[in-house]
Short mmCIF file of C-alpha atoms in Angstrom, two decimals:
data_model
loop_
_atom_site.label_atom_id
_atom_site.label_comp_id
_atom_site.label_asym_id
_atom_site.label_seq_id
_atom_site.Cartn_x
_atom_site.Cartn_y
_atom_site.Cartn_z
CA MET A 3 4.75 19.28 16.58
CA ASP A 4 5.77 21.30 12.98
CA CYS A 5 9.50 21.39 12.40
CA PRO A 6 11.14 22.47 15.66
CA SER A 7 14.41 23.91 15.67
CA SER A 8 17.03 20.45 16.05
CA ALA A 9 17.61 22.48 18.82
CA ASP A 10 13.76 21.12 20.19
CA TRP A 11 13.95 17.63 19.47
CA PRO A 12 13.08 15.25 21.45
CA LYS A 13 15.97 12.14 23.09
CA GLU A 14 13.82 9.33 21.55
CA LEU A 15 10.92 9.19 19.45
CA THR A 16 8.41 6.15 20.56
CA GLY A 17 5.75 4.35 19.59
CA ASP A 18 4.55 1.38 17.41
CA LEU A 19 7.00 3.11 14.00
CA ALA A 20 9.67 4.04 16.09
CA TRP A 21 10.71 -0.81 15.94
CA THR A 22 14.11 -2.87 15.16
CA GLY A 23 13.90 -5.39 13.54
CA ALA A 24 14.88 -7.91 16.52
CA ASP A 25 11.14 -7.28 17.66
CA PHE A 26 9.84 -9.53 14.36
CA GLU A 27 12.40 -12.37 14.49
CA SER A 28 10.50 -14.31 15.80
CA ASN A 29 6.99 -13.75 15.13
CA THR A 30 6.29 -12.35 11.27
CA ASP A 31 2.13 -13.65 11.05
CA VAL A 32 2.34 -10.22 13.53
CA PHE A 33 2.36 -8.59 10.17
CA THR A 34 0.93 -11.44 7.59
CA ASP A 35 -2.29 -12.03 6.82
CA LYS A 36 -2.97 -15.38 5.73
CA LEU A 37 -5.19 -15.46 3.51
CA SER A 38 -7.82 -18.68 3.30
CA SER A 39 -9.47 -21.39 0.78
CA GLN A 40 -12.60 -19.72 1.28
CA ASP A 41 -10.43 -16.01 1.05
CA ILE A 42 -9.39 -17.54 -2.56
CA GLU A 43 -12.59 -18.53 -3.65
CA GLU A 44 -13.92 -15.11 -3.08
CA LEU A 45 -10.72 -13.38 -4.71
CA ASN A 46 -11.71 -15.60 -8.15
CA SER A 47 -15.62 -14.93 -7.68
CA ALA A 48 -15.14 -10.64 -7.63
CA ILE A 49 -11.97 -11.38 -10.62
CA LYS A 50 -15.22 -13.03 -13.16
CA HIS A 51 -17.68 -10.64 -11.99
CA PHE A 52 -15.32 -7.39 -12.78
CA GLN A 53 -14.37 -9.34 -15.78
CA ALA A 54 -18.55 -9.49 -17.18
CA LEU A 55 -18.42 -5.79 -16.40
CA GLY A 56 -16.20 -5.14 -19.54
CA LEU A 57 -14.33 -1.42 -17.59
CA SER A 58 -11.19 -0.49 -17.52
CA ARG A 59 -8.80 -1.71 -14.85
CA GLY A 60 -8.85 1.48 -13.26
CA HIS A 61 -12.77 1.01 -12.38
CA ALA A 62 -12.07 -1.89 -9.67
CA ASP A 63 -13.24 -0.80 -6.39
CA PRO A 64 -15.58 -2.31 -3.72
CA THR A 65 -18.72 -2.13 -6.24
CA THR A 66 -16.44 -3.54 -8.72
CA PHE A 67 -14.72 -6.49 -6.61
CA PRO A 68 -17.22 -7.00 -3.93
CA LEU A 69 -16.23 -9.44 -1.05
CA SER A 70 -17.88 -10.20 1.73
CA GLN A 71 -18.19 -8.11 4.77
CA GLY A 72 -15.92 -10.38 6.69
CA LEU A 73 -12.69 -9.56 3.69
CA ALA A 74 -12.89 -6.56 2.66
CA LYS A 75 -12.95 -5.67 7.38
CA ARG A 76 -10.21 -7.84 7.21
CA LEU A 77 -8.37 -5.87 3.92
CA GLN A 78 -9.81 -2.01 5.54
CA LYS A 79 -7.73 -3.02 8.99
CA VAL A 80 -4.45 -2.79 6.70
CA THR A 81 -4.75 1.28 6.77
CA ASP A 82 -4.30 1.02 9.64
CA HIS A 83 -1.02 -1.57 10.05
CA VAL A 84 0.35 1.25 7.32
CA TYR A 85 -0.73 5.01 8.63
CA ASN A 86 -1.47 4.58 12.50
CA GLY A 87 0.69 1.49 13.43
CA ARG A 88 4.05 -0.35 12.34
CA GLY A 89 3.89 1.31 9.12
CA PHE A 90 3.68 -2.24 6.93
CA HIS A 91 1.56 -5.06 6.70
CA ARG A 92 1.49 -8.28 4.54
CA ILE A 93 -1.18 -10.37 3.71
CA ARG A 94 -0.26 -13.90 2.26
CA GLY A 95 -1.55 -17.33 0.31
CA ILE A 96 -2.42 -15.81 -3.20
CA ASN A 97 -1.01 -17.82 -5.47
CA PRO A 98 -0.11 -15.79 -8.94
CA SER A 99 0.06 -19.26 -11.21
CA ALA A 100 -2.69 -20.40 -11.36
CA TYR A 101 -4.59 -16.68 -13.10
CA THR A 102 -3.57 -14.54 -15.62
CA ASP A 103 -1.24 -12.16 -16.31
CA GLU A 104 -4.96 -9.48 -17.19
CA GLU A 105 -6.85 -11.39 -14.01
CA CYS A 106 -3.53 -10.22 -11.93
CA VAL A 107 -3.70 -6.71 -12.23
CA ILE A 108 -7.18 -6.90 -11.63
CA LEU A 109 -6.79 -9.17 -8.35
CA TYR A 110 -4.82 -6.71 -7.87
CA ALA A 111 -6.59 -3.44 -8.30
CA GLY A 112 -9.14 -4.46 -6.60
CA ILE A 113 -7.24 -5.86 -3.48
CA THR A 114 -6.15 -2.52 -3.50
CA SER A 115 -8.95 -1.37 -3.79
CA TYR A 116 -10.04 -1.48 -0.23
CA ILE A 117 -7.28 -0.91 1.21
CA ALA A 118 -6.63 3.09 -0.09
CA ASP A 119 -9.57 4.74 -1.67
CA GLN A 120 -7.23 6.68 -4.21
CA ARG A 121 -4.79 3.88 -7.02
CA ALA A 122 -1.96 6.02 -8.69
CA ARG A 123 -2.71 6.26 -12.27
CA ASN A 124 -0.56 3.61 -13.56
CA ILE A 125 0.66 -0.84 -11.79
CA ASP A 126 4.79 -0.72 -12.17
CA HIS A 127 6.42 -4.21 -13.59
CA ILE A 128 9.22 -4.08 -11.21
CA ARG A 129 12.27 -7.25 -13.22
CA ASP A 130 15.78 -7.56 -14.43
CA ARG A 131 15.22 -6.25 -17.61
CA SER A 132 19.44 -6.02 -18.49
CA ARG A 133 18.69 -10.21 -20.37
CA ALA A 134 16.38 -8.58 -23.14
CA GLN A 135 20.09 -6.43 -24.26
CA LEU A 136 17.44 -3.29 -24.46
CA SER A 137 19.54 0.25 -26.18
CA GLN A 138 17.75 2.43 -23.57
CA LYS A 139 19.88 3.40 -20.40
CA LEU A 140 18.69 1.00 -17.44
CA SER A 141 17.89 2.35 -13.81
CA PRO A 142 18.71 0.19 -10.52
CA LEU A 143 14.90 -0.79 -10.47
CA GLU A 144 15.34 -2.70 -12.97
CA LEU A 145 19.12 -3.79 -12.77
CA ALA A 146 19.79 -6.86 -10.94
CA LYS A 147 21.29 -5.09 -7.53
CA PRO A 148 20.64 -3.76 -4.49
CA MET A 149 18.74 -0.59 -4.08
CA THR A 150 19.99 1.18 -1.01
CA PHE A 151 17.68 2.57 2.07
CA HIS A 152 15.01 5.10 -0.22
CA THR A 153 11.83 6.21 -0.52
CA ASP A 154 10.12 7.16 -3.11
CA ILE A 155 9.40 10.48 -3.95
CA ASP A 156 6.88 12.24 -4.52
CA VAL A 157 4.60 9.27 -5.03
CA GLY A 158 2.11 9.48 -2.42
CA ASP A 159 2.15 7.97 1.46
CA MET A 160 2.16 4.19 0.64
CA VAL A 161 3.68 2.03 -1.79
CA SER A 162 2.52 -1.50 -2.23
CA LEU A 163 4.56 -4.02 -3.82
CA PHE A 164 2.89 -7.51 -5.24
CA VAL A 165 5.02 -10.34 -5.67
CA GLN A 166 4.58 -12.50 -8.93
CA SER A 167 7.76 -15.09 -8.37
CA THR A 168 10.88 -15.07 -6.43
CA PRO A 169 14.66 -15.40 -7.70
CA LEU A 170 16.79 -18.15 -7.40
CA GLU A 171 19.57 -16.19 -5.20
CA GLY A 172 18.11 -13.26 -2.91
CA GLY A 173 16.39 -10.50 -3.28
CA ASP A 174 15.84 -9.93 0.08
CA GLN A 175 13.76 -6.63 1.40
CA TYR A 176 13.86 -4.78 4.04
CA LEU A 177 12.47 -1.63 6.16
CA ALA A 178 14.26 0.29 8.14
CA PRO A 179 11.57 3.70 10.51
CA ILE A 180 12.28 6.66 10.60
CA ALA A 181 11.62 6.68 13.41
CA SER A 182 14.05 3.84 14.71
CA ILE A 183 17.36 5.50 12.53
CA TYR A 184 16.15 9.38 13.67
CA ASN A 185 16.40 7.54 17.49
CA ASP A 186 19.83 5.60 16.64
CA LEU A 187 21.42 9.11 15.30
CA MET A 188 20.18 10.72 18.05
CA LYS A 189 22.96 7.99 19.96
CA ARG A 190 25.14 7.99 18.03
CA ASP A 191 25.75 10.65 16.06
CA PRO A 192 23.03 13.99 16.29
CA GLU A 193 24.84 16.53 13.56
CA VAL A 194 23.67 13.75 10.50
CA LEU A 195 20.19 14.42 11.88
CA ARG A 196 21.33 18.60 12.24
CA ILE A 197 22.54 18.48 8.69
CA LEU A 198 19.68 15.99 7.12
CA SER A 199 17.13 18.65 7.61
CA GLU A 200 18.95 21.46 6.21
CA ASN A 201 17.76 22.78 2.34
CA TRP A 202 20.11 20.01 -0.10
CA TYR A 203 19.32 20.62 -4.14
CA TRP A 204 17.75 17.69 -5.96
CA GLU A 205 17.33 17.26 -9.38
CA ARG A 206 14.49 14.90 -10.82
CA VAL A 207 14.22 14.52 -14.60
CA HIS A 208 10.17 14.72 -15.85
CA ARG A 209 9.32 13.38 -19.01
CA PRO A 210 6.52 15.71 -19.95
CA GLY A 211 6.20 14.60 -23.67
CA PRO A 212 7.11 11.70 -26.45
CA ASN A 213 10.84 11.76 -25.82
CA GLN A 214 10.87 15.10 -24.06
CA THR A 215 12.68 15.59 -21.08
CA ILE A 216 12.59 18.66 -18.43
CA THR A 217 14.62 18.84 -15.37
CA ARG A 218 13.06 20.35 -12.04
CA THR A 219 15.77 21.62 -9.15
CA PHE A 220 13.81 21.39 -5.49
CA ASN A 221 15.94 23.12 -2.15
CA ARG A 222 14.25 21.32 0.12
CA PRO A 223 15.46 18.88 3.71
CA VAL A 224 15.44 15.15 3.42
CA ILE A 225 13.86 15.45 6.96
CA GLY A 226 11.06 17.63 8.48
CA PHE A 227 8.33 16.27 11.58
CA HIS A 228 4.36 16.97 10.54
CA ASN A 229 1.69 16.49 12.80
CA ASN A 230 4.16 15.36 15.34
CA GLN A 231 5.29 12.45 12.97
CA LEU A 232 8.54 12.45 11.91
CA GLN A 233 8.76 11.86 8.20
CA ILE A 234 11.46 10.92 5.54
CA ASN A 235 11.73 11.73 1.21
CA MET A 236 15.03 10.31 0.15
CA ALA A 237 16.24 8.46 -2.72
CA VAL A 238 20.38 9.67 -3.34
CA THR A 239 20.43 10.12 -6.49
CA PHE A 240 18.32 12.96 -6.63
CA LEU A 241 20.90 14.52 -3.93
CA GLY A 242 23.71 14.05 -5.98
CA ALA A 243 25.27 11.33 -4.22
CA ASN A 244 24.73 8.40 -7.23
CA PRO A 245 28.24 7.96 -9.59
CA ALA A 246 25.57 6.35 -12.08
CA ILE A 247 23.32 8.90 -12.75
CA PRO A 248 25.28 12.32 -12.35
CA PHE A 249 23.32 15.62 -11.93
CA SER A 250 23.80 18.30 -14.25
CA PRO A 251 27.61 20.20 -15.02
CA ASP A 252 26.09 23.64 -13.45
CA ALA A 253 24.38 21.33 -10.23
CA PRO A 254 26.30 21.59 -6.32
CA GLN A 255 28.06 19.04 -5.49
CA LEU A 256 27.72 17.26 -3.38
CA THR A 257 29.93 18.72 -0.07
CA PRO A 258 32.34 15.52 1.27
CA GLU A 259 30.09 16.47 5.55
CA ARG A 260 26.88 15.51 3.34
CA ILE A 261 28.13 12.46 1.71
CA ALA A 262 28.94 11.43 5.30
CA ALA A 263 25.62 12.04 6.74
CA LEU A 264 23.58 10.25 3.77
CA ASN A 265 26.21 7.06 4.35
CA ARG A 266 25.35 7.61 8.23
CA VAL A 267 21.03 6.98 7.51
CA GLN A 268 22.57 3.68 5.57
CA GLU A 269 24.05 2.52 8.79
CA ALA A 270 21.50 3.05 11.18
CA ALA A 271 19.20 1.69 8.79
CA THR A 272 21.34 -1.76 8.96
CA ARG A 273 21.31 -1.72 12.29
CA VAL A 274 17.70 -0.96 12.85
CA ASN A 275 16.26 -3.16 9.70
CA LEU A 276 13.49 -5.71 9.44
CA ARG A 277 13.46 -8.55 6.69
CA ILE A 278 11.73 -9.82 4.83
CA VAL A 279 12.01 -13.03 2.67
CA PRO A 280 9.25 -12.54 -0.35
CA GLU A 281 7.25 -15.50 -1.45
CA ALA A 282 5.73 -15.65 -4.99
CA GLY A 283 1.61 -14.21 -4.02
CA ASP A 284 2.99 -11.61 -0.98
CA LEU A 285 1.30 -8.15 -0.76
CA LEU A 286 3.14 -5.89 1.15
CA PHE A 287 2.30 -2.48 1.90
CA ILE A 288 4.41 0.70 3.54
CA ASN A 289 4.29 3.67 5.04
CA ASN A 290 6.23 6.09 1.89
CA PHE A 291 6.49 9.18 4.18
CA ALA A 292 7.96 7.06 7.65
CA VAL A 293 9.83 4.52 6.22
CA LEU A 294 12.50 3.20 4.08
CA HIS A 295 12.84 0.31 2.12
CA ALA A 296 16.28 -1.66 0.68
CA ARG A 297 16.60 -5.14 -1.75
CA ALA A 298 19.67 -6.72 -1.63
CA GLY A 299 20.91 -7.42 -4.58
CA PHE A 300 19.37 -11.27 -6.57
CA VAL A 301 20.01 -14.10 -9.15
CA ASP A 302 17.70 -15.24 -11.78
CA SER A 303 16.97 -17.68 -13.44
CA PRO A 304 17.69 -18.04 -17.15
CA ASP A 305 15.37 -19.63 -18.72
CA ASP A 306 11.85 -20.81 -15.02
CA VAL A 307 10.43 -17.42 -14.98
CA TRP A 308 9.15 -18.31 -12.31
CA ASN A 309 12.78 -18.83 -10.71
CA GLN A 310 12.82 -15.15 -12.12
CA ARG A 311 12.46 -11.86 -9.68
CA TYR A 312 9.18 -10.15 -11.00
CA ILE A 313 6.98 -7.73 -8.80
CA MET A 314 3.64 -5.33 -9.81
CA ARG A 315 3.84 -1.99 -7.49
CA LEU A 316 1.16 0.35 -7.45
CA TRP A 317 1.45 3.40 -5.50
CA LEU A 318 -1.46 4.34 -2.73
CA HIS A 319 -2.47 6.97 -0.04
CA ASP A 320 -6.06 6.99 0.87
CA SER A 321 -7.76 10.28 1.95
CA HIS A 322 -9.97 9.90 5.66
CA LYS A 323 -6.75 8.27 6.95
CA GLY A 324 -3.29 8.77 4.98
CA TRP A 325 -0.34 11.42 6.33
CA GLU A 326 -0.45 14.79 5.36
CA SER A 327 2.93 15.80 3.27
CA ALA A 328 4.85 17.41 6.08
CA PRO A 329 5.23 21.21 4.51
CA VAL A 330 8.40 21.57 4.43
CA LEU A 331 9.71 18.28 2.68
CA GLN A 332 7.50 19.93 -0.91
CA ARG A 333 6.60 16.89 -2.15
CA LYS A 334 4.74 17.19 -5.71
CA LEU A 335 2.30 14.62 -5.13
CA ASP A 336 -0.53 16.93 -7.49
CA GLU A 337 0.85 13.77 -10.36
CA THR A 338 0.00 10.85 -9.20
CA PHE A 339 -2.61 11.06 -8.21
CA ASP A 340 -4.55 12.68 -11.24
CA LEU A 341 -6.24 10.57 -13.58
CA SER A 342 -9.49 9.38 -13.76
CA PRO A 343 -10.69 5.12 -13.34
CA ALA A 344 -11.49 4.95 -16.96
CA GLU A 345 -7.83 6.73 -17.78
CA LYS A 346 -5.40 4.95 -15.53
CA ALA A 347 -2.52 2.36 -17.79
CA TYR A 348 -3.49 -0.96 -14.91
CA TRP A 349 -1.73 -2.72 -17.33
CA THR A 350 -0.03 -6.02 -17.53
CA LYS A 351 3.79 -5.88 -17.99
CA ASP A 352 3.80 -7.54 -21.35
CA GLU A 353 0.81 -4.18 -23.17
CA MET A 354 3.86 -1.40 -20.88
CA ASP A 355 6.65 -3.93 -22.75
CA LYS A 356 4.83 -2.54 -26.09
CA VAL A 357 5.61 1.56 -25.10
CA ALA A 358 8.83 2.73 -25.74
CA PRO A 359 10.35 4.38 -22.18
CA GLY A 360 10.03 8.06 -24.16
CA MET A 361 7.13 7.53 -25.26
CA ARG A 362 4.74 7.05 -21.19
CA ILE A 363 4.10 9.56 -20.43
CA LYS A 364 0.61 11.72 -18.70
CA GLN A 365 -1.79 11.03 -21.48
CA MET A 366 -1.06 7.66 -21.76
CA GLY A 367 -1.31 6.64 -18.04
CA ILE A 368 1.89 6.97 -17.50
CA SER A 369 4.38 8.14 -15.10
CA ALA A 370 7.46 8.37 -16.46
CA ASN A 371 9.22 9.48 -13.84
CA PRO A 372 11.82 8.15 -11.64
CA ASP A 373 10.17 8.05 -8.81
CA HIS A 374 13.68 6.56 -6.64
CA ASP A 375 17.46 5.58 -6.61
#
């Protein structure tokens, strides 16, 4: 089934991706792989092995970050959970405070290399940056306020998050599969699905060079079928629904009908979502084409860094098991995985902070394009 007309859409989507949060509330172990002390010893040995090679961190892979066959196979199963199962999985048991910042980056790059053979050009360091009183305008990603349900836009089919520390309050993660959102809307308001399948006007800022910005525009839907799977590509900022980040003056305005449709998606996602309470050391992997994610607001400690929310993020794609993007969604994916290992900016947060946002461009191995709300 590829891009069927709305009249031919199924009345209900079934399968592993058609879950709701209630399916997991009493058994979070089903989506969690808990690392043992022996596993941790293996990972520590792999870090030391990699450091002894003297390579740049983008070279961390199964040949330079060696693990036993048993642990390697368990990590590779994550790929199946994300692409062929429920659409997400969690690894738990790492203690980030036991490592230096550089070791955490190596650990993250090494583990993810077993889960997907393609990794994005840089690791993002996500935290509330408002306390730093920075002069540049901060994105919602860099603030402590809640974030609505969204996918990361035009970056690949798997999002990975590595929790370094958690806040004093809040910061919970929420996941909602588009299959269950579809089923909810099909029962309550199927017209919303038709609206989402129309062409929408999109705007995205692109930074091709130091302190240079251009506006890319698209006309594409929010949802589409491909290979018998429903996919979604949605972040309200790029659809003109975030008042804090307005479109260009001459851009078409969202109609009340489309604003209502976006609100209905948020409401449906809230009804079906799974709440995940992060712990320091968690690694979370999410199918970015099939599962939306959101975040609660949070409160950081003013002085204890281990009680401040800090997460690393790395986009992934596996060339053997990964999803093809639905052609109708016109995702622009070529700029995510196009750098060699030596060119990738797998930097620590302090190294990244030394580069001004206006200077973060492809030539430095950094993606400076906003990817979600």
